[in-house]
């Protein structure tokens, strides 16, 4: 398994400016950790980006093979 660390960059940007995102809870400004079943880090990144696309404001901070 692979561990992915990601957060919602748009939520963090607003939080840093003292504002709140209209559709997201405040905790999306913080890092979230997910375990993804994948054969390697590249495969995990691909799966993470499918579910959490950068076009929707998600930012993958780090992917680590467990």
PDB file of N, CA, C, O and CB in Angstrom:
ATOM      1  N   UNK A   1       0.825  -1.191   0.000  1.00  0.00           N
ATOM      2  CA  UNK A   1       0.000   0.000   0.000  1.00  0.00           C
ATOM      3  C   UNK A   1       0.864   1.247   0.000  1.00  0.00           C
ATOM      4  O   UNK A   1       2.046   1.221   0.342  1.00  0.00           O
ATOM      5  CB  UNK A   1      -0.936   0.003   1.199  1.00  0.00           C
ATOM      6  N   UNK A   2       0.237   2.319  -0.390  1.00  0.00           N
ATOM      7  CA  UNK A   2       0.926   3.603  -0.486  1.00  0.00           C
ATOM      8  C   UNK A   2       0.131   4.626   0.313  1.00  0.00           C
ATOM      9  O   UNK A   2      -1.100   4.608   0.293  1.00  0.00           O
ATOM     10  CB  UNK A   2       1.092   4.055  -1.979  1.00  0.00           C
ATOM     11  N   UNK A   3       0.812   5.505   1.006  1.00  0.00           N
ATOM     12  CA  UNK A   3       0.170   6.552   1.785  1.00  0.00           C
ATOM     13  C   UNK A   3       0.270   7.860   1.015  1.00  0.00           C
ATOM     14  O   UNK A   3       1.354   8.259   0.590  1.00  0.00           O
ATOM     15  CB  UNK A   3       0.814   6.682   3.195  1.00  0.00           C
ATOM     16  N   UNK A   4      -0.869   8.526   0.839  1.00  0.00           N
ATOM     17  CA  UNK A   4      -0.888   9.809   0.137  1.00  0.00           C
ATOM     18  C   UNK A   4      -1.283  10.912   1.107  1.00  0.00           C
ATOM     19  O   UNK A   4      -2.227  10.765   1.884  1.00  0.00           O
ATOM     20  CB  UNK A   4      -1.863   9.768  -1.069  1.00  0.00           C
ATOM     21  N   UNK A   5      -0.559  12.003   1.055  1.00  0.00           N
ATOM     22  CA  UNK A   5      -0.841  13.176   1.889  1.00  0.00           C
ATOM     23  C   UNK A   5      -1.320  14.271   0.963  1.00  0.00           C
ATOM     24  O   UNK A   5      -0.593  14.688   0.061  1.00  0.00           O
ATOM     25  CB  UNK A   5       0.424  13.636   2.715  1.00  0.00           C
ATOM     26  N   UNK A   6      -2.553  14.748   1.178  1.00  0.00           N
ATOM     27  CA  UNK A   6      -3.031  15.821   0.324  1.00  0.00           C
ATOM     28  C   UNK A   6      -3.937  16.764   1.079  1.00  0.00           C
ATOM     29  O   UNK A   6      -4.424  16.446   2.164  1.00  0.00           O
ATOM     30  CB  UNK A   6      -3.754  15.260  -0.874  1.00  0.00           C
ATOM     31  N   UNK A   7      -4.156  17.912   0.503  1.00  0.00           N
ATOM     32  CA  UNK A   7      -5.042  18.914   1.081  1.00  0.00           C
ATOM     33  C   UNK A   7      -5.662  19.712  -0.043  1.00  0.00           C
ATOM     34  O   UNK A   7      -5.261  19.609  -1.202  1.00  0.00           O
ATOM     35  CB  UNK A   7      -4.284  19.841   2.066  1.00  0.00           C
ATOM     36  N   UNK A   8      -6.633  20.497   0.318  1.00  0.00           N
ATOM     37  CA  UNK A   8      -7.335  21.322  -0.653  1.00  0.00           C
ATOM     38  C   UNK A   8      -6.698  22.701  -0.630  1.00  0.00           C
ATOM     39  O   UNK A   8      -6.946  23.489   0.283  1.00  0.00           O
ATOM     40  CB  UNK A   8      -8.870  21.396  -0.346  1.00  0.00           C
ATOM     41  N   UNK A   9      -5.883  22.994  -1.626  1.00  0.00           N
ATOM     42  CA  UNK A   9      -5.106  24.238  -1.661  1.00  0.00           C
ATOM     43  C   UNK A   9      -5.990  25.469  -1.600  1.00  0.00           C
ATOM     44  O   UNK A   9      -5.634  26.454  -0.951  1.00  0.00           O
ATOM     45  CB  UNK A   9      -4.257  24.287  -2.913  1.00  0.00           C
ATOM     46  N   UNK A  10      -7.140  25.430  -2.267  1.00  0.00           N
ATOM     47  CA  UNK A  10      -8.022  26.601  -2.250  1.00  0.00           C
ATOM     48  C   UNK A  10      -8.541  26.866  -0.844  1.00  0.00           C
ATOM     49  O   UNK A  10      -8.672  28.023  -0.445  1.00  0.00           O
ATOM     50  CB  UNK A  10      -9.200  26.405  -3.218  1.00  0.00           C
ATOM     51  N   UNK A  11      -8.835  25.818  -0.092  1.00  0.00           N
ATOM     52  CA  UNK A  11      -9.310  25.995   1.282  1.00  0.00           C
ATOM     53  C   UNK A  11      -8.206  26.573   2.157  1.00  0.00           C
ATOM     54  O   UNK A  11      -8.468  27.427   3.004  1.00  0.00           O
ATOM     55  CB  UNK A  11      -9.804  24.656   1.864  1.00  0.00           C
ATOM     56  N   UNK A  12      -6.969  26.112   1.959  1.00  0.00           N
ATOM     57  CA  UNK A  12      -5.857  26.635   2.751  1.00  0.00           C
ATOM     58  C   UNK A  12      -5.611  28.101   2.432  1.00  0.00           C
ATOM     59  O   UNK A  12      -5.354  28.896   3.336  1.00  0.00           O
ATOM     60  CB  UNK A  12      -4.585  25.820   2.498  1.00  0.00           C
ATOM     61  N   UNK A  13      -5.685  28.468   1.164  1.00  0.00           N
ATOM     62  CA  UNK A  13      -5.463  29.858   0.755  1.00  0.00           C
ATOM     63  C   UNK A  13      -6.496  30.773   1.418  1.00  0.00           C
ATOM     64  O   UNK A  13      -6.153  31.842   1.924  1.00  0.00           O
ATOM     65  CB  UNK A  13      -5.533  29.992  -0.791  1.00  0.00           C
ATOM     66  N   UNK A  14      -7.751  30.352   1.412  1.00  0.00           N
ATOM     67  CA  UNK A  14      -8.801  31.153   2.040  1.00  0.00           C
ATOM     68  C   UNK A  14      -8.614  31.217   3.551  1.00  0.00           C
ATOM     69  O   UNK A  14      -8.774  32.276   4.157  1.00  0.00           O
ATOM     70  CB  UNK A  14     -10.182  30.581   1.707  1.00  0.00           C
ATOM     71  N   UNK A  15      -8.275  30.086   4.155  1.00  0.00           N
ATOM     72  CA  UNK A  15      -8.059  30.032   5.606  1.00  0.00           C
ATOM     73  C   UNK A  15      -6.936  30.988   6.002  1.00  0.00           C
ATOM     74  O   UNK A  15      -7.046  31.701   7.000  1.00  0.00           O
ATOM     75  CB  UNK A  15      -7.722  28.585   6.059  1.00  0.00           C
ATOM     76  N   UNK A  16      -5.868  31.001   5.227  1.00  0.00           N
ATOM     77  CA  UNK A  16      -4.743  31.900   5.519  1.00  0.00           C
ATOM     78  C   UNK A  16      -5.143  33.371   5.396  1.00  0.00           C
ATOM     79  O   UNK A  16      -4.552  34.237   6.041  1.00  0.00           O
ATOM     80  CB  UNK A  16      -3.573  31.602   4.578  1.00  0.00           C
ATOM     81  N   UNK A  17      -6.142  33.644   4.569  1.00  0.00           N
ATOM     82  CA  UNK A  17      -6.623  35.017   4.394  1.00  0.00           C
ATOM     83  C   UNK A  17      -7.733  35.359   5.400  1.00  0.00           C
ATOM     84  O   UNK A  17      -8.286  36.458   5.373  1.00  0.00           O
ATOM     85  CB  UNK A  17      -7.137  35.216   2.959  1.00  0.00           C
ATOM     86  N   UNK A  18      -8.053  34.395   6.296  1.00  0.00           N
ATOM     87  CA  UNK A  18      -9.085  34.636   7.304  1.00  0.00           C
ATOM     88  C   UNK A  18     -10.497  34.455   6.771  1.00  0.00           C
ATOM     89  O   UNK A  18     -11.454  34.930   7.383  1.00  0.00           O
ATOM     90  CB  UNK A  18      -8.938  36.019   7.857  1.00  0.00           C
ATOM     91  N   UNK A  19     -10.639  33.774   5.638  1.00  0.00           N
ATOM     92  CA  UNK A  19     -11.955  33.540   5.039  1.00  0.00           C
ATOM     93  C   UNK A  19     -12.275  32.053   5.061  1.00  0.00           C
ATOM     94  O   UNK A  19     -11.434  31.232   5.427  1.00  0.00           O
ATOM     95  CB  UNK A  19     -12.006  34.083   3.589  1.00  0.00           C
ATOM     96  N   UNK A  20     -13.513  31.710   4.661  1.00  0.00           N
ATOM     97  CA  UNK A  20     -13.930  30.307   4.604  1.00  0.00           C
ATOM     98  C   UNK A  20     -14.409  29.959   3.207  1.00  0.00           C
ATOM     99  O   UNK A  20     -14.958  30.800   2.495  1.00  0.00           O
ATOM    100  CB  UNK A  20     -15.039  30.022   5.634  1.00  0.00           C
ATOM    101  N   UNK A  21     -14.191  28.706   2.824  1.00  0.00           N
ATOM    102  CA  UNK A  21     -14.671  28.199   1.540  1.00  0.00           C
ATOM    103  C   UNK A  21     -16.170  27.947   1.642  1.00  0.00           C
ATOM    104  O   UNK A  21     -16.646  27.462   2.668  1.00  0.00           O
ATOM    105  CB  UNK A  21     -13.914  26.896   1.129  1.00  0.00           C
ATOM    106  N   UNK A  22     -16.916  28.270   0.595  1.00  0.00           N
ATOM    107  CA  UNK A  22     -18.380  28.119   0.620  1.00  0.00           C
ATOM    108  C   UNK A  22     -18.839  26.679   0.734  1.00  0.00           C
ATOM    109  O   UNK A  22     -19.849  26.405   1.382  1.00  0.00           O
ATOM    110  CB  UNK A  22     -18.975  28.721  -0.615  1.00  0.00           C
ATOM    111  N   UNK A  23     -18.113  25.745   0.113  1.00  0.00           N
ATOM    112  CA  UNK A  23     -18.597  24.374   0.034  1.00  0.00           C
ATOM    113  C   UNK A  23     -17.770  23.361   0.822  1.00  0.00           C
ATOM    114  O   UNK A  23     -18.145  22.191   0.905  1.00  0.00           O
ATOM    115  CB  UNK A  23     -18.642  23.958  -1.386  1.00  0.00           C
ATOM    116  N   UNK A  24     -16.673  23.786   1.391  1.00  0.00           N
ATOM    117  CA  UNK A  24     -15.787  22.852   2.090  1.00  0.00           C
ATOM    118  C   UNK A  24     -15.728  23.163   3.572  1.00  0.00           C
ATOM    119  O   UNK A  24     -15.810  24.319   3.987  1.00  0.00           O
ATOM    120  CB  UNK A  24     -14.382  22.895   1.493  1.00  0.00           C
ATOM    121  N   UNK A  25     -15.586  22.107   4.362  1.00  0.00           N
ATOM    122  CA  UNK A  25     -15.390  22.311   5.790  1.00  0.00           C
ATOM    123  C   UNK A  25     -13.979  22.864   6.010  1.00  0.00           C
ATOM    124  O   UNK A  25     -13.083  22.682   5.185  1.00  0.00           O
ATOM    125  CB  UNK A  25     -15.608  20.979   6.586  1.00  0.00           C
ATOM    126  N   UNK A  26     -13.814  23.529   7.123  1.00  0.00           N
ATOM    127  CA  UNK A  26     -12.550  24.191   7.452  1.00  0.00           C
ATOM    128  C   UNK A  26     -11.376  23.215   7.479  1.00  0.00           C
ATOM    129  O   UNK A  26     -10.243  23.606   7.199  1.00  0.00           O
ATOM    130  CB  UNK A  26     -12.664  24.889   8.796  1.00  0.00           C
ATOM    131  N   UNK A  27     -11.634  21.952   7.813  1.00  0.00           N
ATOM    132  CA  UNK A  27     -10.538  20.988   7.939  1.00  0.00           C
ATOM    133  C   UNK A  27      -9.842  20.669   6.617  1.00  0.00           C
ATOM    134  O   UNK A  27      -8.745  20.110   6.631  1.00  0.00           O
ATOM    135  CB  UNK A  27     -11.058  19.717   8.537  1.00  0.00           C
ATOM    136  N   UNK A  28     -10.452  21.013   5.464  1.00  0.00           N
ATOM    137  CA  UNK A  28      -9.780  20.771   4.194  1.00  0.00           C
ATOM    138  C   UNK A  28      -8.606  21.725   3.968  1.00  0.00           C
ATOM    139  O   UNK A  28      -7.858  21.560   3.005  1.00  0.00           O
ATOM    140  CB  UNK A  28     -10.770  20.899   3.055  1.00  0.00           C
ATOM    141  N   UNK A  29      -8.439  22.703   4.827  1.00  0.00           N
ATOM    142  CA  UNK A  29      -7.244  23.553   4.761  1.00  0.00           C
ATOM    143  C   UNK A  29      -6.043  22.819   5.354  1.00  0.00           C
ATOM    144  O   UNK A  29      -4.896  23.207   5.132  1.00  0.00           O
ATOM    145  CB  UNK A  29      -7.482  24.891   5.510  1.00  0.00           C
ATOM    146  N   UNK A  30      -6.320  21.745   6.117  1.00  0.00           N
ATOM    147  CA  UNK A  30      -5.265  20.936   6.732  1.00  0.00           C
ATOM    148  C   UNK A  30      -4.968  19.709   5.875  1.00  0.00           C
ATOM    149  O   UNK A  30      -5.743  19.346   4.990  1.00  0.00           O
ATOM    150  CB  UNK A  30      -5.670  20.507   8.158  1.00  0.00           C
ATOM    151  N   UNK A  31      -3.853  19.093   6.152  1.00  0.00           N
ATOM    152  CA  UNK A  31      -3.446  17.893   5.418  1.00  0.00           C
ATOM    153  C   UNK A  31      -4.330  16.712   5.795  1.00  0.00           C
ATOM    154  O   UNK A  31      -4.644  16.511   6.968  1.00  0.00           O
ATOM    155  CB  UNK A  31      -1.967  17.561   5.695  1.00  0.00           C
ATOM    156  N   UNK A  32      -4.726  15.938   4.798  1.00  0.00           N
ATOM    157  CA  UNK A  32      -5.475  14.697   4.984  1.00  0.00           C
ATOM    158  C   UNK A  32      -4.583  13.547   4.533  1.00  0.00           C
ATOM    159  O   UNK A  32      -3.810  13.680   3.584  1.00  0.00           O
ATOM    160  CB  UNK A  32      -6.833  14.714   4.186  1.00  0.00           C
ATOM    161  N   UNK A  33      -4.699  12.423   5.221  1.00  0.00           N
ATOM    162  CA  UNK A  33      -3.890  11.252   4.895  1.00  0.00           C
ATOM    163  C   UNK A  33      -4.799  10.135   4.395  1.00  0.00           C
ATOM    164  O   UNK A  33      -5.840   9.863   4.993  1.00  0.00           O
ATOM    165  CB  UNK A  33      -3.068  10.783   6.126  1.00  0.00           C
ATOM    166  N   UNK A  34      -4.409   9.491   3.305  1.00  0.00           N
ATOM    167  CA  UNK A  34      -5.181   8.403   2.718  1.00  0.00           C
ATOM    168  C   UNK A  34      -4.246   7.248   2.389  1.00  0.00           C
ATOM    169  O   UNK A  34      -3.109   7.456   1.968  1.00  0.00           O
ATOM    170  CB  UNK A  34      -5.939   8.878   1.450  1.00  0.00           C
ATOM    171  N   UNK A  35      -4.736   6.030   2.584  1.00  0.00           N
ATOM    172  CA  UNK A  35      -4.005   4.862   2.115  1.00  0.00           C
ATOM    173  C   UNK A  35      -4.647   4.425   0.814  1.00  0.00           C
ATOM    174  O   UNK A  35      -5.866   4.275   0.728  1.00  0.00           O
ATOM    175  CB  UNK A  35      -4.008   3.705   3.175  1.00  0.00           C
ATOM    176  N   UNK A  36      -3.825   4.223  -0.189  1.00  0.00           N
ATOM    177  CA  UNK A  36      -4.298   3.876  -1.520  1.00  0.00           C
ATOM    178  C   UNK A  36      -3.655   2.556  -1.928  1.00  0.00           C
ATOM    179  O   UNK A  36      -2.436   2.399  -1.848  1.00  0.00           O
ATOM    180  CB  UNK A  36      -3.973   5.005  -2.551  1.00  0.00           C
ATOM    181  N   UNK A  37      -4.477   1.613  -2.362  1.00  0.00           N
ATOM    182  CA  UNK A  37      -3.926   0.363  -2.872  1.00  0.00           C
ATOM    183  C   UNK A  37      -3.403   0.604  -4.277  1.00  0.00           C
ATOM    184  O   UNK A  37      -4.160   0.928  -5.192  1.00  0.00           O
ATOM    185  CB  UNK A  37      -4.992  -0.774  -2.860  1.00  0.00           C
ATOM    186  N   UNK A  38      -2.095   0.440  -4.434  1.00  0.00           N
ATOM    187  CA  UNK A  38      -1.457   0.685  -5.722  1.00  0.00           C
ATOM    188  C   UNK A  38      -0.183  -0.144  -5.795  1.00  0.00           C
ATOM    189  O   UNK A  38       0.363  -0.546  -4.768  1.00  0.00           O
ATOM    190  CB  UNK A  38      -1.151   2.201  -5.924  1.00  0.00           C
ATOM    191  N   UNK A  39       0.292  -0.398  -7.018  1.00  0.00           N
ATOM    192  CA  UNK A  39       1.487  -1.227  -7.187  1.00  0.00           C
ATOM    193  C   UNK A  39       2.773  -0.461  -6.897  1.00  0.00           C
ATOM    194  O   UNK A  39       3.796  -1.061  -6.565  1.00  0.00           O
ATOM    195  CB  UNK A  39       1.535  -1.783  -8.594  1.00  0.00           C
ATOM    196  N   UNK A  40       2.722   0.890  -7.024  1.00  0.00           N
ATOM    197  CA  UNK A  40       3.893   1.712  -6.739  1.00  0.00           C
ATOM    198  C   UNK A  40       3.447   3.164  -6.553  1.00  0.00           C
ATOM    199  O   UNK A  40       2.260   3.472  -6.663  1.00  0.00           O
ATOM    200  CB  UNK A  40       4.952   1.596  -7.883  1.00  0.00           C
ATOM    201  N   UNK A  41       4.402   4.050  -6.270  1.00  0.00           N
ATOM    202  CA  UNK A  41       4.084   5.451  -6.006  1.00  0.00           C
ATOM    203  C   UNK A  41       3.459   6.149  -7.216  1.00  0.00           C
ATOM    204  O   UNK A  41       2.547   6.961  -7.062  1.00  0.00           O
ATOM    205  CB  UNK A  41       5.336   6.190  -5.583  1.00  0.00           C
ATOM    206  N   UNK A  42       3.942   5.836  -8.402  1.00  0.00           N
ATOM    207  CA  UNK A  42       3.404   6.444  -9.619  1.00  0.00           C
ATOM    208  C   UNK A  42       1.934   6.061  -9.828  1.00  0.00           C
ATOM    209  O   UNK A  42       1.107   6.898 -10.189  1.00  0.00           O
ATOM    210  CB  UNK A  42       4.238   6.020 -10.838  1.00  0.00           C
ATOM    211  N   UNK A  43       1.632   4.800  -9.597  1.00  0.00           N
ATOM    212  CA  UNK A  43       0.258   4.314  -9.728  1.00  0.00           C
ATOM    213  C   UNK A  43      -0.635   4.979  -8.661  1.00  0.00           C
ATOM    214  O   UNK A  43      -1.775   5.348  -8.942  1.00  0.00           O
ATOM    215  CB  UNK A  43       0.213   2.756  -9.593  1.00  0.00           C
ATOM    216  N   UNK A  44      -0.110   5.125  -7.456  1.00  0.00           N
ATOM    217  CA  UNK A  44      -0.864   5.769  -6.370  1.00  0.00           C
ATOM    218  C   UNK A  44      -1.161   7.227  -6.707  1.00  0.00           C
ATOM    219  O   UNK A  44      -2.262   7.717  -6.456  1.00  0.00           O
ATOM    220  CB  UNK A  44      -0.081   5.682  -5.042  1.00  0.00           C
ATOM    221  N   UNK A  45      -0.182   7.910  -7.273  1.00  0.00           N
ATOM    222  CA  UNK A  45      -0.388   9.322  -7.644  1.00  0.00           C
ATOM    223  C   UNK A  45      -1.470   9.440  -8.705  1.00  0.00           C
ATOM    224  O   UNK A  45      -2.321  10.326  -8.638  1.00  0.00           O
ATOM    225  CB  UNK A  45       0.928   9.953  -8.157  1.00  0.00           C
ATOM    226  N   UNK A  46      -1.434   8.552  -9.676  1.00  0.00           N
ATOM    227  CA  UNK A  46      -2.444   8.553 -10.726  1.00  0.00           C
ATOM    228  C   UNK A  46      -3.841   8.328 -10.145  1.00  0.00           C
ATOM    229  O   UNK A  46      -4.794   9.010 -10.523  1.00  0.00           O
ATOM    230  CB  UNK A  46      -2.125   7.477 -11.770  1.00  0.00           C
ATOM    231  N   UNK A  47      -3.955   7.367  -9.225  1.00  0.00           N
ATOM    232  CA  UNK A  47      -5.250   7.087  -8.595  1.00  0.00           C
ATOM    233  C   UNK A  47      -5.711   8.268  -7.737  1.00  0.00           C
ATOM    234  O   UNK A  47      -6.891   8.617  -7.741  1.00  0.00           O
ATOM    235  CB  UNK A  47      -5.161   5.812  -7.734  1.00  0.00           C
ATOM    236  N   UNK A  48      -4.779   8.880  -7.005  1.00  0.00           N
ATOM    237  CA  UNK A  48      -5.123  10.019  -6.154  1.00  0.00           C
ATOM    238  C   UNK A  48      -5.599  11.199  -6.996  1.00  0.00           C
ATOM    239  O   UNK A  48      -6.574  11.861  -6.643  1.00  0.00           O
ATOM    240  CB  UNK A  48      -3.918  10.432  -5.294  1.00  0.00           C
ATOM    241  N   UNK A  49      -4.912  11.462  -8.108  1.00  0.00           N
ATOM    242  CA  UNK A  49      -5.289  12.591  -8.970  1.00  0.00           C
ATOM    243  C   UNK A  49      -6.628  12.361  -9.661  1.00  0.00           C
ATOM    244  O   UNK A  49      -7.329  13.319  -9.986  1.00  0.00           O
ATOM    245  CB  UNK A  49      -4.209  12.835 -10.018  1.00  0.00           C
ATOM    246  N   UNK A  50      -6.988  11.110  -9.888  1.00  0.00           N
ATOM    247  CA  UNK A  50      -8.295  10.810 -10.461  1.00  0.00           C
ATOM    248  C   UNK A  50      -9.401  11.172  -9.471  1.00  0.00           C
ATOM    249  O   UNK A  50     -10.422  11.749  -9.845  1.00  0.00           O
ATOM    250  CB  UNK A  50      -8.388   9.321 -10.854  1.00  0.00           C
ATOM    251  N   UNK A  51      -9.181  10.824  -8.208  1.00  0.00           N
ATOM    252  CA  UNK A  51     -10.192  11.092  -7.176  1.00  0.00           C
ATOM    253  C   UNK A  51     -10.119  12.525  -6.641  1.00  0.00           C
ATOM    254  O   UNK A  51     -11.142  13.113  -6.290  1.00  0.00           O
ATOM    255  CB  UNK A  51     -10.028  10.111  -6.025  1.00  0.00           C
ATOM    256  N   UNK A  52      -8.916  13.078  -6.581  1.00  0.00           N
ATOM    257  CA  UNK A  52      -8.680  14.409  -6.026  1.00  0.00           C
ATOM    258  C   UNK A  52      -7.898  15.247  -7.042  1.00  0.00           C
ATOM    259  O   UNK A  52      -6.699  15.460  -6.864  1.00  0.00           O
ATOM    260  CB  UNK A  52      -7.909  14.320  -4.671  1.00  0.00           C
ATOM    261  N   UNK A  53      -8.551  15.721  -8.092  1.00  0.00           N
ATOM    262  CA  UNK A  53      -7.838  16.419  -9.183  1.00  0.00           C
ATOM    263  C   UNK A  53      -7.336  17.809  -8.794  1.00  0.00           C
ATOM    264  O   UNK A  53      -7.956  18.522  -8.004  1.00  0.00           O
ATOM    265  CB  UNK A  53      -8.747  16.544 -10.386  1.00  0.00           C
ATOM    266  N   UNK A  54      -6.195  18.165  -9.376  1.00  0.00           N
ATOM    267  CA  UNK A  54      -5.650  19.506  -9.131  1.00  0.00           C
ATOM    268  C   UNK A  54      -6.592  20.575  -9.691  1.00  0.00           C
ATOM    269  O   UNK A  54      -6.615  21.703  -9.197  1.00  0.00           O
ATOM    270  CB  UNK A  54      -4.241  19.646  -9.764  1.00  0.00           C
ATOM    271  N   UNK A  55      -7.358  20.227 -10.709  1.00  0.00           N
ATOM    272  CA  UNK A  55      -8.304  21.191 -11.282  1.00  0.00           C
ATOM    273  C   UNK A  55      -9.406  21.565 -10.295  1.00  0.00           C
ATOM    274  O   UNK A  55     -10.065  22.593 -10.453  1.00  0.00           O
ATOM    275  CB  UNK A  55      -8.926  20.625 -12.553  1.00  0.00           C
ATOM    276  N   UNK A  56      -9.604  20.721  -9.269  1.00  0.00           N
ATOM    277  CA  UNK A  56     -10.593  21.012  -8.231  1.00  0.00           C
ATOM    278  C   UNK A  56      -9.932  21.628  -7.005  1.00  0.00           C
ATOM    279  O   UNK A  56     -10.577  21.821  -5.974  1.00  0.00           O
ATOM    280  CB  UNK A  56     -11.347  19.737  -7.837  1.00  0.00           C
ATOM    281  N   UNK A  57      -8.631  21.940  -7.122  1.00  0.00           N
ATOM    282  CA  UNK A  57      -7.932  22.625  -6.047  1.00  0.00           C
ATOM    283  C   UNK A  57      -7.176  21.726  -5.082  1.00  0.00           C
ATOM    284  O   UNK A  57      -6.637  22.216  -4.090  1.00  0.00           O
ATOM    285  CB  UNK A  57      -8.892  23.419  -5.290  1.00  0.00           C
ATOM    286  N   UNK A  58      -7.121  20.419  -5.343  1.00  0.00           N
ATOM    287  CA  UNK A  58      -6.379  19.525  -4.461  1.00  0.00           C
ATOM    288  C   UNK A  58      -4.891  19.601  -4.756  1.00  0.00           C
ATOM    289  O   UNK A  58      -4.481  19.836  -5.892  1.00  0.00           O
ATOM    290  CB  UNK A  58      -6.877  18.084  -4.608  1.00  0.00           C
ATOM    291  N   UNK A  59      -4.096  19.401  -3.728  1.00  0.00           N
ATOM    292  CA  UNK A  59      -2.648  19.437  -3.853  1.00  0.00           C
ATOM    293  C   UNK A  59      -2.084  18.211  -3.147  1.00  0.00           C
ATOM    294  O   UNK A  59      -2.292  18.033  -1.946  1.00  0.00           O
ATOM    295  CB  UNK A  59      -2.057  20.758  -3.259  1.00  0.00           C
ATOM    296  N   UNK A  60      -1.368  17.362  -3.889  1.00  0.00           N
ATOM    297  CA  UNK A  60      -0.720  16.217  -3.281  1.00  0.00           C
ATOM    298  C   UNK A  60       0.598  16.691  -2.698  1.00  0.00           C
ATOM    299  O   UNK A  60       1.479  17.144  -3.429  1.00  0.00           O
ATOM    300  CB  UNK A  60      -0.508  15.064  -4.309  1.00  0.00           C
ATOM    301  N   UNK A  61       0.733  16.588  -1.396  1.00  0.00           N
ATOM    302  CA  UNK A  61       1.958  17.034  -0.740  1.00  0.00           C
ATOM    303  C   UNK A  61       3.051  15.983  -0.791  1.00  0.00           C
ATOM    304  O   UNK A  61       4.229  16.303  -0.949  1.00  0.00           O
ATOM    305  CB  UNK A  61       1.674  17.401   0.696  1.00  0.00           C
ATOM    306  N   UNK A  62       2.649  14.712  -0.657  1.00  0.00           N
ATOM    307  CA  UNK A  62       3.663  13.655  -0.640  1.00  0.00           C
ATOM    308  C   UNK A  62       2.985  12.305  -0.803  1.00  0.00           C
ATOM    309  O   UNK A  62       1.864  12.103  -0.335  1.00  0.00           O
ATOM    310  CB  UNK A  62       4.493  13.695   0.674  1.00  0.00           C
ATOM    311  N   UNK A  63       3.668  11.384  -1.467  1.00  0.00           N
ATOM    312  CA  UNK A  63       3.228   9.995  -1.585  1.00  0.00           C
ATOM    313  C   UNK A  63       4.387   9.119  -1.129  1.00  0.00           C
ATOM    314  O   UNK A  63       5.518   9.280  -1.587  1.00  0.00           O
ATOM    315  CB  UNK A  63       2.781   9.643  -3.062  1.00  0.00           C
ATOM    316  N   UNK A  64       4.095   8.191  -0.223  1.00  0.00           N
ATOM    317  CA  UNK A  64       5.124   7.338   0.349  1.00  0.00           C
ATOM    318  C   UNK A  64       4.669   5.882   0.284  1.00  0.00           C
ATOM    319  O   UNK A  64       3.551   5.557   0.683  1.00  0.00           O
ATOM    320  CB  UNK A  64       5.437   7.755   1.810  1.00  0.00           C
ATOM    321  N   UNK A  65       5.532   5.019  -0.215  1.00  0.00           N
ATOM    322  CA  UNK A  65       5.228   3.596  -0.252  1.00  0.00           C
ATOM    323  C   UNK A  65       5.402   3.027   1.148  1.00  0.00           C
ATOM    324  O   UNK A  65       6.425   3.253   1.794  1.00  0.00           O
ATOM    325  CB  UNK A  65       6.134   2.851  -1.275  1.00  0.00           C
ATOM    326  N   UNK A  66       4.401   2.287   1.614  1.00  0.00           N
ATOM    327  CA  UNK A  66       4.466   1.699   2.970  1.00  0.00           C
ATOM    328  C   UNK A  66       5.068   0.320   2.944  1.00  0.00           C
ATOM    329  O   UNK A  66       5.198  -0.317   3.989  1.00  0.00           O
ATOM    330  CB  UNK A  66       3.079   1.634   3.600  1.00  0.00           C
TER     331      UNK A  66
END
